[in-house]
XYZ file of C-alpha atoms in Angstrom:
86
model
C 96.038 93.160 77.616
C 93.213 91.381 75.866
C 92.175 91.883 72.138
C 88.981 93.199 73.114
C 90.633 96.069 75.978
C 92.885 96.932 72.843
C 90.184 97.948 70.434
C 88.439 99.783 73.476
C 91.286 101.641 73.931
C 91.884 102.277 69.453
C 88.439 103.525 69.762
C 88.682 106.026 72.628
C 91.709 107.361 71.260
C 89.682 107.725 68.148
C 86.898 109.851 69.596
C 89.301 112.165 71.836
C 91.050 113.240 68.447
C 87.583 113.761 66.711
C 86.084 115.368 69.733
C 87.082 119.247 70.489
C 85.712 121.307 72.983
C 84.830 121.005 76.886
C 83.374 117.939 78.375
C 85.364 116.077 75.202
C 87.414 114.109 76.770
C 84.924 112.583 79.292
C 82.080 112.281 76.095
C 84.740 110.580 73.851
C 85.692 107.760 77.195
C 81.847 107.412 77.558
C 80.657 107.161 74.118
C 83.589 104.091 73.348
C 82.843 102.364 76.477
C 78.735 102.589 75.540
C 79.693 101.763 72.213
C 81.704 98.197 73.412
C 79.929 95.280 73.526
C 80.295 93.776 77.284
C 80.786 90.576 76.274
C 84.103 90.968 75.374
C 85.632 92.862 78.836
C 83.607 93.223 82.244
C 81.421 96.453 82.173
C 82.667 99.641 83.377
C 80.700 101.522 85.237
C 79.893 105.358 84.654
C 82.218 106.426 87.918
C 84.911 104.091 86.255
C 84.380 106.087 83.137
C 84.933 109.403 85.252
C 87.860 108.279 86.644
C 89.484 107.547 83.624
C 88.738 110.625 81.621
C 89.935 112.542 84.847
C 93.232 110.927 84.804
C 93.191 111.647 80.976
C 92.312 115.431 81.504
C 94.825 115.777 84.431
C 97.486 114.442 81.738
C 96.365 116.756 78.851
C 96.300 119.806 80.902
C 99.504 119.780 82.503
C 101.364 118.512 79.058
C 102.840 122.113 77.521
C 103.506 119.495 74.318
C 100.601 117.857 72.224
C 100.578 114.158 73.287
C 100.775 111.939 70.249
C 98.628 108.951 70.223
C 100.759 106.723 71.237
C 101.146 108.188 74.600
C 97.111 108.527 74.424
C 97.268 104.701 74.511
C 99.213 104.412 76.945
C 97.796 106.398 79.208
C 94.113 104.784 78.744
C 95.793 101.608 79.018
C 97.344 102.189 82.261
C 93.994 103.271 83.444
C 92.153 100.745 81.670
C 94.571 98.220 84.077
C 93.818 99.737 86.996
C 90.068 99.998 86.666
C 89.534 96.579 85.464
C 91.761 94.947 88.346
C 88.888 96.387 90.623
């Protein structure tokens, strides 16, 4: 992956562990893609966004075990990959 898809991903990994409470997870995807400048990856669209902090939530949920942040990355890079393939 590209620089510029790997500090997207550093910074919504940032937000999700500031951000607590409901709707956090799709605020903290939203609020680092807004943030990114466009120039450096294709935009992503606000049903892109969705789509990713669903996967995301659907993760979180059904983990009994915090995930660590590595696993974070990986699974917003996974989803990163298959949105920007599109």
């Amino acid at each position: 992956m590209s620089e510029a898809v790997e500090l997207l991903i550093g910074k919504i990994v940032m937000k999700l562990v500031s951000e607590a409470g409901k709707g956090a997870i799709y605020a903290a995807v939203a609020d680092a893609v807004r943030g990114f400048p466009s120039s450096k990856a294709r935009t992503i669209s606000d049903e892109e966004v969705r789509t990713i902090a669903k996967a995301l939530a659907e993760v979180l949920r059904s983990s009994a075990q915090p995930i660590d942040e590595a696993k974070l990355r990986e699974i917003i890079r996974s989803e990163l990959q298959k949105t920007l393939r599109q």
